[in-house]
mmCIF file of C-alpha atoms and ligand atoms in Angstrom:
data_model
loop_
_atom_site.group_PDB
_atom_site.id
_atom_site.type_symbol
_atom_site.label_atom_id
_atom_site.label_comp_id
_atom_site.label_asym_id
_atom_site.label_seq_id
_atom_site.Cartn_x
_atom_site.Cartn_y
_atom_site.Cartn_z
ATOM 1 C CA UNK A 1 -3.253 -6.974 -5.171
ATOM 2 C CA UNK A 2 -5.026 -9.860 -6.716
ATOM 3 C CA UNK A 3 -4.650 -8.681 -10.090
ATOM 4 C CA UNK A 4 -0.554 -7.602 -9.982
ATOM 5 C CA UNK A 5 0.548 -9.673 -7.238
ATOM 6 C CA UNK A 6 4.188 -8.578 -8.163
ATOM 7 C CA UNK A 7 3.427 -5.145 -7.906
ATOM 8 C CA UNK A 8 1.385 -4.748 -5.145
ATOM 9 C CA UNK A 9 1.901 -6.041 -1.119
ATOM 10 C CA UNK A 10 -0.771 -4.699 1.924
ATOM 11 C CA UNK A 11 0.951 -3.159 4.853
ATOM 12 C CA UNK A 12 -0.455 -5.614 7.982
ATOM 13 C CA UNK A 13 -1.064 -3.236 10.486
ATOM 14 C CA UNK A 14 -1.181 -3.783 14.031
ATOM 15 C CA UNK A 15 -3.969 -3.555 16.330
ATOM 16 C CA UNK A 16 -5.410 -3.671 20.030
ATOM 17 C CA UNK A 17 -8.679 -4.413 18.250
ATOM 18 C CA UNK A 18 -10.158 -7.962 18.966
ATOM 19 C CA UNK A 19 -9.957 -10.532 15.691
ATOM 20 C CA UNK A 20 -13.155 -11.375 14.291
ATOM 21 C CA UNK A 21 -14.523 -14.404 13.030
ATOM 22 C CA UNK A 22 -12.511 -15.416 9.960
ATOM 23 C CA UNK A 23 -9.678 -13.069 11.106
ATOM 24 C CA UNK A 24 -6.268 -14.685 10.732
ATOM 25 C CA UNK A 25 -3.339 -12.901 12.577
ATOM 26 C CA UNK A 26 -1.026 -11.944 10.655
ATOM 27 C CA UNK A 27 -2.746 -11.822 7.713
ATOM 28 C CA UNK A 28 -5.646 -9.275 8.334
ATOM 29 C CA UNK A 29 -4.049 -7.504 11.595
ATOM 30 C CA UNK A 30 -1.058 -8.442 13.739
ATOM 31 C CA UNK A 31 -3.244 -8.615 16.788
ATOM 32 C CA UNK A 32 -1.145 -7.030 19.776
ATOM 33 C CA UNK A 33 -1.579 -6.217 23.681
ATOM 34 C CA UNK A 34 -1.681 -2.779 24.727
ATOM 35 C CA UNK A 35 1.288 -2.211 26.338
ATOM 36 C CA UNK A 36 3.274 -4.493 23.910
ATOM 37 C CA UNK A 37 2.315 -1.949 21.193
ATOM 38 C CA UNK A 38 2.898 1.035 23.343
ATOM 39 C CA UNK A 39 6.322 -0.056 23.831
ATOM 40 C CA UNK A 40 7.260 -0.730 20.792
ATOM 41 C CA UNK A 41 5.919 2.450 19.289
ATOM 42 C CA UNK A 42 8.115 4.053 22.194
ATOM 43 C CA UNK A 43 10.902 2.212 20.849
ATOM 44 C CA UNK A 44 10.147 3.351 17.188
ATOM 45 C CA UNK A 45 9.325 0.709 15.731
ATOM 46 C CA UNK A 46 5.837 2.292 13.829
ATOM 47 C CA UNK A 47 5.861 4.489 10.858
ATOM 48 C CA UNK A 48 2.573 6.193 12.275
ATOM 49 C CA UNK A 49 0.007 4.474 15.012
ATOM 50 C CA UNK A 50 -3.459 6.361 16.077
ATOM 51 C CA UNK A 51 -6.393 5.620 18.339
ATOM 52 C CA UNK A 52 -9.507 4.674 15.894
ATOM 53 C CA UNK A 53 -13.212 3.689 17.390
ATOM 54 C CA UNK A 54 -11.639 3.257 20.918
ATOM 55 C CA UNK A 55 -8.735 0.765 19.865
ATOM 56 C CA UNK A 56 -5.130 1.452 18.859
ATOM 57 C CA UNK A 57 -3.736 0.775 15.226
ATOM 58 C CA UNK A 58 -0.537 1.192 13.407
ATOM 59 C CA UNK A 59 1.901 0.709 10.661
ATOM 60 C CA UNK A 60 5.553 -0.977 11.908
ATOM 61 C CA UNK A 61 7.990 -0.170 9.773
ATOM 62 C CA UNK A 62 8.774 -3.845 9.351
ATOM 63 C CA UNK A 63 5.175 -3.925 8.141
ATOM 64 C CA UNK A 64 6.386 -1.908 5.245
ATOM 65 C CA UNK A 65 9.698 -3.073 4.949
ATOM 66 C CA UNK A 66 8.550 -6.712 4.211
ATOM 67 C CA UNK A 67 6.430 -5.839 1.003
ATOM 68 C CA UNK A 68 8.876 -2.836 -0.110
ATOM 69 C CA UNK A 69 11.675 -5.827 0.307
ATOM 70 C CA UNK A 70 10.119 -7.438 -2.202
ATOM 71 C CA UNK A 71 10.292 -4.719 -4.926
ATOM 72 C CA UNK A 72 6.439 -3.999 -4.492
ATOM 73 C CA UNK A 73 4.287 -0.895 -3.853
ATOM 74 C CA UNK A 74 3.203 -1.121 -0.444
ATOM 75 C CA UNK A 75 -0.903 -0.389 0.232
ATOM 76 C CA UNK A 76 -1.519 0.954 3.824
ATOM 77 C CA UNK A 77 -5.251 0.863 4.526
ATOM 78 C CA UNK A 78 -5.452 3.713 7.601
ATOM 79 C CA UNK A 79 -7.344 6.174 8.922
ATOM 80 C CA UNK A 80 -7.642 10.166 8.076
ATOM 81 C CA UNK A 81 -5.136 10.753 11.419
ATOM 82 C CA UNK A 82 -2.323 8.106 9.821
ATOM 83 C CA UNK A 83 -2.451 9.618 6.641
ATOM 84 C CA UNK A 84 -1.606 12.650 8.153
ATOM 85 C CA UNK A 85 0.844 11.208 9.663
ATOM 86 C CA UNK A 86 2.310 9.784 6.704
ATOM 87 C CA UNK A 87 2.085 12.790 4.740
ATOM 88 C CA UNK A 88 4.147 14.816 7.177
ATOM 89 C CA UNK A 89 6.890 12.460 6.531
ATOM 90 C CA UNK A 90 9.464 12.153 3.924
ATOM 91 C CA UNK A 91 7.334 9.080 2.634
ATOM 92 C CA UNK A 92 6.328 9.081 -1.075
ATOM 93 C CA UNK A 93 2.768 7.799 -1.440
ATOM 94 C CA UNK A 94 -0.214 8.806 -3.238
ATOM 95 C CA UNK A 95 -3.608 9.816 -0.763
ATOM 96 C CA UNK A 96 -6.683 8.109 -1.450
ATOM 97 C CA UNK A 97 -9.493 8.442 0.364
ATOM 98 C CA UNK A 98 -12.171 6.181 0.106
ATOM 99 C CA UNK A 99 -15.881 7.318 0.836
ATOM 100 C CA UNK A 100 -19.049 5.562 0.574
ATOM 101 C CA UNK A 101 -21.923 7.181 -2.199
ATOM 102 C CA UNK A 102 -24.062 8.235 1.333
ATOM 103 C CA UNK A 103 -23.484 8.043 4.861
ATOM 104 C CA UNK A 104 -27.019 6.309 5.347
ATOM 105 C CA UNK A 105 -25.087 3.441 2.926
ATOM 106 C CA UNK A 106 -22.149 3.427 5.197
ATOM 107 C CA UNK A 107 -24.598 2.868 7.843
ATOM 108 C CA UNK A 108 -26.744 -0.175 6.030
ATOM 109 C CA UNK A 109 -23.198 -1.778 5.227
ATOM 110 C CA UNK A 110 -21.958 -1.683 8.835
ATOM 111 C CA UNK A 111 -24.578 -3.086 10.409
ATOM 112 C CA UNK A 112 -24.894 -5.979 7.494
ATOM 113 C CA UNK A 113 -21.442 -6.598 8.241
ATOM 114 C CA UNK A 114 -22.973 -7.629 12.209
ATOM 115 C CA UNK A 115 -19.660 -7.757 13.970
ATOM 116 C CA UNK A 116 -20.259 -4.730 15.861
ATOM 117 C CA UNK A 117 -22.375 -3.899 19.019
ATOM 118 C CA UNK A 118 -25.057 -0.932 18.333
ATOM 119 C CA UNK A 119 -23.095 1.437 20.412
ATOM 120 C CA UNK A 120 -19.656 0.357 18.548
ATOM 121 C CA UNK A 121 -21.815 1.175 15.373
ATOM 122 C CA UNK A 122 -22.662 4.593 16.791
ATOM 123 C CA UNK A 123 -18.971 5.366 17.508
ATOM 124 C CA UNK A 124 -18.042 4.559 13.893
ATOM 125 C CA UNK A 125 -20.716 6.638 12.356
ATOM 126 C CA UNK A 126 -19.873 9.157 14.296
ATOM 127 C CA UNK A 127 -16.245 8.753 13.342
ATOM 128 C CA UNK A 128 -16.750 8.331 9.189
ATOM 129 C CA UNK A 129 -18.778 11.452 10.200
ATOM 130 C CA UNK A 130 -15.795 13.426 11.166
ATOM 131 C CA UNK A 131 -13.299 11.853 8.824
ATOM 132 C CA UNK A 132 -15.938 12.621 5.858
ATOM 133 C CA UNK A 133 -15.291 16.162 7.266
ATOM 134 C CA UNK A 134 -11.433 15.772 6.616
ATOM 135 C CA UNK A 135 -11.519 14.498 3.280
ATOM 136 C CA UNK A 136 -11.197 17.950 1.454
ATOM 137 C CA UNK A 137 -8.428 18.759 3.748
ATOM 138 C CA UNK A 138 -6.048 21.276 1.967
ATOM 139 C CA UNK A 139 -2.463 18.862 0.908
ATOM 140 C CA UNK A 140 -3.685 15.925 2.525
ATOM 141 C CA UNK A 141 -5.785 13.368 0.238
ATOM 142 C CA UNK A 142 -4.760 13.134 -4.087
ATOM 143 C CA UNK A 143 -7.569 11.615 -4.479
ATOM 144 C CA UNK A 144 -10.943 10.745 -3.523
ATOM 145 C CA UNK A 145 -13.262 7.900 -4.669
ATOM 146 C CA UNK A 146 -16.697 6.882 -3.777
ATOM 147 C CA UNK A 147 -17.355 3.601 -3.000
ATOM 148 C CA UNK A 148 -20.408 2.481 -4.621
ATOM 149 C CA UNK A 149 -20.174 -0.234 -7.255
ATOM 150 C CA UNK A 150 -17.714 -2.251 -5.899
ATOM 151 C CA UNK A 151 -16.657 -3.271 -9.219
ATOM 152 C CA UNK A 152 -16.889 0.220 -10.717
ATOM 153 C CA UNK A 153 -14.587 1.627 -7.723
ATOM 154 C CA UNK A 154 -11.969 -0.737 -8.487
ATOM 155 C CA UNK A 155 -12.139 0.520 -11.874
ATOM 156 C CA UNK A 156 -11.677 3.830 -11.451
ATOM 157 C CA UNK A 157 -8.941 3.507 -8.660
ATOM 158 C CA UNK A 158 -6.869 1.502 -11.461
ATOM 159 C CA UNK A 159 -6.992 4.434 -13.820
ATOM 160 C CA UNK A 160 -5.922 6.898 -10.567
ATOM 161 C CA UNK A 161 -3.010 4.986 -10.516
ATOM 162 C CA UNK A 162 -2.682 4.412 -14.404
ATOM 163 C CA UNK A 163 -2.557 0.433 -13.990
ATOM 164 C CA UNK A 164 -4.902 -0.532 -17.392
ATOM 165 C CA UNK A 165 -5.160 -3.741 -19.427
ATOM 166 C CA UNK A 166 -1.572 -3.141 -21.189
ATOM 167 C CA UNK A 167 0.123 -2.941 -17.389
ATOM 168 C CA UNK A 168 -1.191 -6.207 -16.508
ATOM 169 C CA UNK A 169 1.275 -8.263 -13.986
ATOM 170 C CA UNK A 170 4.375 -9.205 -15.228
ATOM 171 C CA UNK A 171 7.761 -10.088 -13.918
ATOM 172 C CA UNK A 172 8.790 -6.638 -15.537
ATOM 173 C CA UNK A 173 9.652 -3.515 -14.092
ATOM 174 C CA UNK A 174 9.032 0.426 -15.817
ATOM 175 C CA UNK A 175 11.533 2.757 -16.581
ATOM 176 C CA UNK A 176 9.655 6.443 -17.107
ATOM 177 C CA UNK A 177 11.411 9.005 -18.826
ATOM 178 C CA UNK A 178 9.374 11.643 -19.266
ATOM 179 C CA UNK A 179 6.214 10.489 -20.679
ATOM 180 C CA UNK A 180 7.560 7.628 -22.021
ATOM 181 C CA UNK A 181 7.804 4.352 -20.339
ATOM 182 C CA UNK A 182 9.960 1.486 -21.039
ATOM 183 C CA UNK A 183 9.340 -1.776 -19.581
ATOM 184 C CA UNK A 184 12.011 -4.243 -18.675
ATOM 185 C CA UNK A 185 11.950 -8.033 -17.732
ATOM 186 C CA UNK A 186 14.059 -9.991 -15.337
ATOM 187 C CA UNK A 187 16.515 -11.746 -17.171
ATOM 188 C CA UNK A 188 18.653 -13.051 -14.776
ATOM 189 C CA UNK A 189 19.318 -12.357 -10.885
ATOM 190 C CA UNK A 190 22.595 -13.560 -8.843
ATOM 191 C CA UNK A 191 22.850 -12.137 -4.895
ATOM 192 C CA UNK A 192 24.182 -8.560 -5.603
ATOM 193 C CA UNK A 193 22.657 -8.227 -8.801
ATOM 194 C CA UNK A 194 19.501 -8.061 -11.100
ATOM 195 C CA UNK A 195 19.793 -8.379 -15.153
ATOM 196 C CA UNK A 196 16.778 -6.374 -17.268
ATOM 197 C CA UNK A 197 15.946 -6.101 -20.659
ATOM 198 C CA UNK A 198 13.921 -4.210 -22.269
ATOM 199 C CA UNK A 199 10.629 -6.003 -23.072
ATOM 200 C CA UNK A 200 9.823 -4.094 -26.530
ATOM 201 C CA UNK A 201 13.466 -3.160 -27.954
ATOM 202 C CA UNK A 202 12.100 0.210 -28.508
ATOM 203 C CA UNK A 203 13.498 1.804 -25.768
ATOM 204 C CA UNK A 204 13.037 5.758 -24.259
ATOM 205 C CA UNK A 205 15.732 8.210 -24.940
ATOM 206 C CA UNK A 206 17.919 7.654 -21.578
ATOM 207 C CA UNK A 207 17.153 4.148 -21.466
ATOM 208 C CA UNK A 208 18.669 1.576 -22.679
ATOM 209 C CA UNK A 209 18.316 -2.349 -23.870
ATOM 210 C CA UNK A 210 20.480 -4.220 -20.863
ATOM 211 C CA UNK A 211 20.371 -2.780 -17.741
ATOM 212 C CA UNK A 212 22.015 -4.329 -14.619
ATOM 213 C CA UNK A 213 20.857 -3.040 -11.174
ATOM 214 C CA UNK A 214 23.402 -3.491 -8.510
ATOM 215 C CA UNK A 215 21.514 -4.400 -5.158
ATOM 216 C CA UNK A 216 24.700 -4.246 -3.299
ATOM 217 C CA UNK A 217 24.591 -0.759 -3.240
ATOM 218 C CA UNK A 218 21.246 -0.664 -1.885
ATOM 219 C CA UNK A 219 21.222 1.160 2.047
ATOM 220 C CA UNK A 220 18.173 2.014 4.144
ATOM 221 C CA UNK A 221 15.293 1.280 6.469
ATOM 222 C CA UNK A 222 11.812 2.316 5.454
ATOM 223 C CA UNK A 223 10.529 2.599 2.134
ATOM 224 C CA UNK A 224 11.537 6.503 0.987
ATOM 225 C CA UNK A 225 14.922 6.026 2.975
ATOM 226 C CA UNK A 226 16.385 3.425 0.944
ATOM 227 C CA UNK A 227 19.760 4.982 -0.620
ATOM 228 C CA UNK A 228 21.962 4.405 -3.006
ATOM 229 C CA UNK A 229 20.354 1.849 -5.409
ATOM 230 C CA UNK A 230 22.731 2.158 -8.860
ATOM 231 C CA UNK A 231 21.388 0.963 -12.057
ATOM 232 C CA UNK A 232 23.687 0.799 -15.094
ATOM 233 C CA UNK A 233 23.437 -0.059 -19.068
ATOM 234 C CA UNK A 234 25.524 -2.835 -20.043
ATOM 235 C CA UNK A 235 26.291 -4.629 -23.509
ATOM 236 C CA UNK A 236 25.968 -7.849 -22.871
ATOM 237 C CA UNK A 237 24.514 -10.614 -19.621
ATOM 238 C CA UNK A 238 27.243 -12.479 -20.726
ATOM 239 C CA UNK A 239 30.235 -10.661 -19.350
ATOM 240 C CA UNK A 240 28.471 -9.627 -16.340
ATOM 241 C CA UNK A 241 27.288 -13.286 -16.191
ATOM 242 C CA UNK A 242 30.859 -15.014 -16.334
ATOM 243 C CA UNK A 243 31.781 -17.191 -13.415
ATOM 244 C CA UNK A 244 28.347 -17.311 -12.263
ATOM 245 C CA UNK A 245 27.506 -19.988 -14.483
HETATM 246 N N1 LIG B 301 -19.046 -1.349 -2.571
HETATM 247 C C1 LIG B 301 -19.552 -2.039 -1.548
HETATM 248 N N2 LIG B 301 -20.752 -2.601 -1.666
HETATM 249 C C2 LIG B 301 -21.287 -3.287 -0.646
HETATM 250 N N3 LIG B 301 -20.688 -3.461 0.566
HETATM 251 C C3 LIG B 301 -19.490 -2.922 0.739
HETATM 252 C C4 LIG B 301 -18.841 -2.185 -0.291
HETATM 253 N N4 LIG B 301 -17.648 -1.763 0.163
HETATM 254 C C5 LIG B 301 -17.536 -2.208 1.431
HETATM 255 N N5 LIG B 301 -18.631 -2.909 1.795
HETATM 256 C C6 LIG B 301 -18.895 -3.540 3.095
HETATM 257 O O1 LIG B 301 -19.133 -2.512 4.025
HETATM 258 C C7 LIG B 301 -18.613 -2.863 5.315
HETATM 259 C C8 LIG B 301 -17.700 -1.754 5.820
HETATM 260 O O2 LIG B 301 -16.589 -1.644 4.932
HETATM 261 P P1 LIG B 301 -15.154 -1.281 5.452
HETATM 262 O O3 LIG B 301 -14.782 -2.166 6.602
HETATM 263 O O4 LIG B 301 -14.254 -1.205 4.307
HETATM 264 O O5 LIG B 301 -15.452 0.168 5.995
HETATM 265 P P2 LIG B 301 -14.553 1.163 6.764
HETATM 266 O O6 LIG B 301 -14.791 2.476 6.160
HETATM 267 O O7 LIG B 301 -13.159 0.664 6.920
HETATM 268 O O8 LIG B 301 -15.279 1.170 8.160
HETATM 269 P P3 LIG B 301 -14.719 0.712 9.544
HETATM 270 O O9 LIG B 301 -13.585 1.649 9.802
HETATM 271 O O10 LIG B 301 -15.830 0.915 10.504
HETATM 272 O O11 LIG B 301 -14.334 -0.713 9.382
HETATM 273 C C9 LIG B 301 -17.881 -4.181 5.140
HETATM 274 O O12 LIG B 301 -18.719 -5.233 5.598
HETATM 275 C C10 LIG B 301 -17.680 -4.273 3.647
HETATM 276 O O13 LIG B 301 -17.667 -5.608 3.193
HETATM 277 N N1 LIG B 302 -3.856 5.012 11.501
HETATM 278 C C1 LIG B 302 -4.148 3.739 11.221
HETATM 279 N N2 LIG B 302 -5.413 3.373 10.977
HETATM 280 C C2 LIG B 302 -5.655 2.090 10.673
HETATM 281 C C3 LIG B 302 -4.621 1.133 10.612
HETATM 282 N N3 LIG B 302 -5.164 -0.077 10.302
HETATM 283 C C4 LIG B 302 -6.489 0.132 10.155
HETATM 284 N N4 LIG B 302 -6.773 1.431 10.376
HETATM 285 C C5 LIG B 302 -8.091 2.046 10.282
HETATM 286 O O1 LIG B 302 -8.894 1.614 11.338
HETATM 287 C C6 LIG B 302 -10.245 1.621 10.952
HETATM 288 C C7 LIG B 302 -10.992 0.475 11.513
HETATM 289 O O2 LIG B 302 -10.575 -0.723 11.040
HETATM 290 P P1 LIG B 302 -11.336 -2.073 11.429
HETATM 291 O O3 LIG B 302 -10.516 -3.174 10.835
HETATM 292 O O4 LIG B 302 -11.410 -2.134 12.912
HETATM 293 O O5 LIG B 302 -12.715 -1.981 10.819
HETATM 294 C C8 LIG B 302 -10.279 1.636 9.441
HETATM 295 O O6 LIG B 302 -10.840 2.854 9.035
HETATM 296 C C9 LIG B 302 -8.838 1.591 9.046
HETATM 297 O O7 LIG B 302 -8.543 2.423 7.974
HETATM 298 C C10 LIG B 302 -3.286 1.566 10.865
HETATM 299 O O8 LIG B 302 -2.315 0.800 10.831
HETATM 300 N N5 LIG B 302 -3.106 2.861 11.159
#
């Protein structure tokens, strides 16, 4: 998220779990009571919620909503029973799960990271134990990657998700059409509308130079429900542009 800040937001999820030190609410976790959350999980209000290590976590769709709001891919950081979850949804998302090179590693990192009691630790090995077991789950993870090199896991979990040196950040957006891609910059925005062109003038077959994406159209909650977005080639900003000004 550091690297394409425009293309990437992290889903804040709620939990009953205490902060710890250097934990900012609303940034890491929105810290919540337990029958606050309850309720509003009652009322609907999460996309998926589960009991991890004795504590209660979940994803509200607002969670969601306020990154996808913002034209980004939205990052959820849960556990084996919240992807499963999400993947019996209508959600589209891509399953990663995220494994440390040996479980006595896991182990050595946890208690480094000295913010749990030695029967918390227990309950968390005992728990990567069982979602370890889950990982080759038929249909439920894409993808799995082993934590090792920090550095080298980052690596390899941009090229899962096909972001290299040529993708870095831009204001742009990608059009794929087939294998193709063409990749369009904001021009120009007003309140209903958003002006692209295309960033290399060699545009895919289907594509085309100056497109103008009407957001009034737009209808819908939670990312995967969102209807009715219409995108259309025009000739010139300047028509569409007139009055504006
Ligand atoms: N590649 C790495 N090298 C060294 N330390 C790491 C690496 N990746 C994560 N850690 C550290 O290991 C600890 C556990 O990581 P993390 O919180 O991501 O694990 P987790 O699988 O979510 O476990 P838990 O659910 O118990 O929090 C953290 O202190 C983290 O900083
Ligand atoms: N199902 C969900 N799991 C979640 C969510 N947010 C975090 N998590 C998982 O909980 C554990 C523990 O996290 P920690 O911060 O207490 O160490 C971790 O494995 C997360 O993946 C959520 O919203 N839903």
């Amino acid at each position: 998220m550091k690297e394409y800040p425009s293309k990437f937001g992290f889903s804040v999820s709620h939990t009953t779990r205490s902060p710890r030190v250097k934990e900012i609410d609303g940034v890491h976790y929105h810290f919540a009571g337990r029958s606050k959350m309850e309720q509003d999980i009652s009322e609907g209000e999460f996309l998926e919620f589960a009991h991890v290590h004795g504590n209660l976590y979940g994803t509200s769709i607002e969670a969601v909503e306020s990154v996808t709001d913002e034209g980004k891919r939205c990052i959820l950081d849960i556990d084996v029973q919240g992807a499963r979850s999400v993947r019996a949804s209508s959600l589209e998302a891509i399953f990663i799960f995220v494994c440390p090179p040996s479980f006595e590693e896991l182990e050595k990192r946890l208690r480094a990271r000295g913010t749990e009691t030695e029967e918390q630790i227990q309950k968390r090995l005992r728990n990567a134990r069982a979602e370890l077991d889950q990982s080759n789950s038929p249909g439920l993870f894409d993808h799995l990657l082993v934590n090792d090199n920090l550095e080298a896991c980052y690596e390899n979990l941009k090229k899962l998700l096909s972001l290299d040196d040529d993708h870095k950040d831009s204001d742009g957006c990608f059009i794929e059409d087939g294998k193709a891609t063409a990749c369009y910059s904001i021009m120009s925005k007003t309140e209903s509308e958003v002006f692209l062109q295309s960033e290399t003038g060699e545009v895919v077959k289907a594509a085309a130079n100056l497109l103008a994406v009407d957001l009034s159209s737009l209808t819908g909650g939670a990312p995967g429900r969102t209807r009715g977005l219409k995108i259309h080639s025009i000739n010139s900003i300047d028509n569409c542009l007139k009055g504006i000004r």
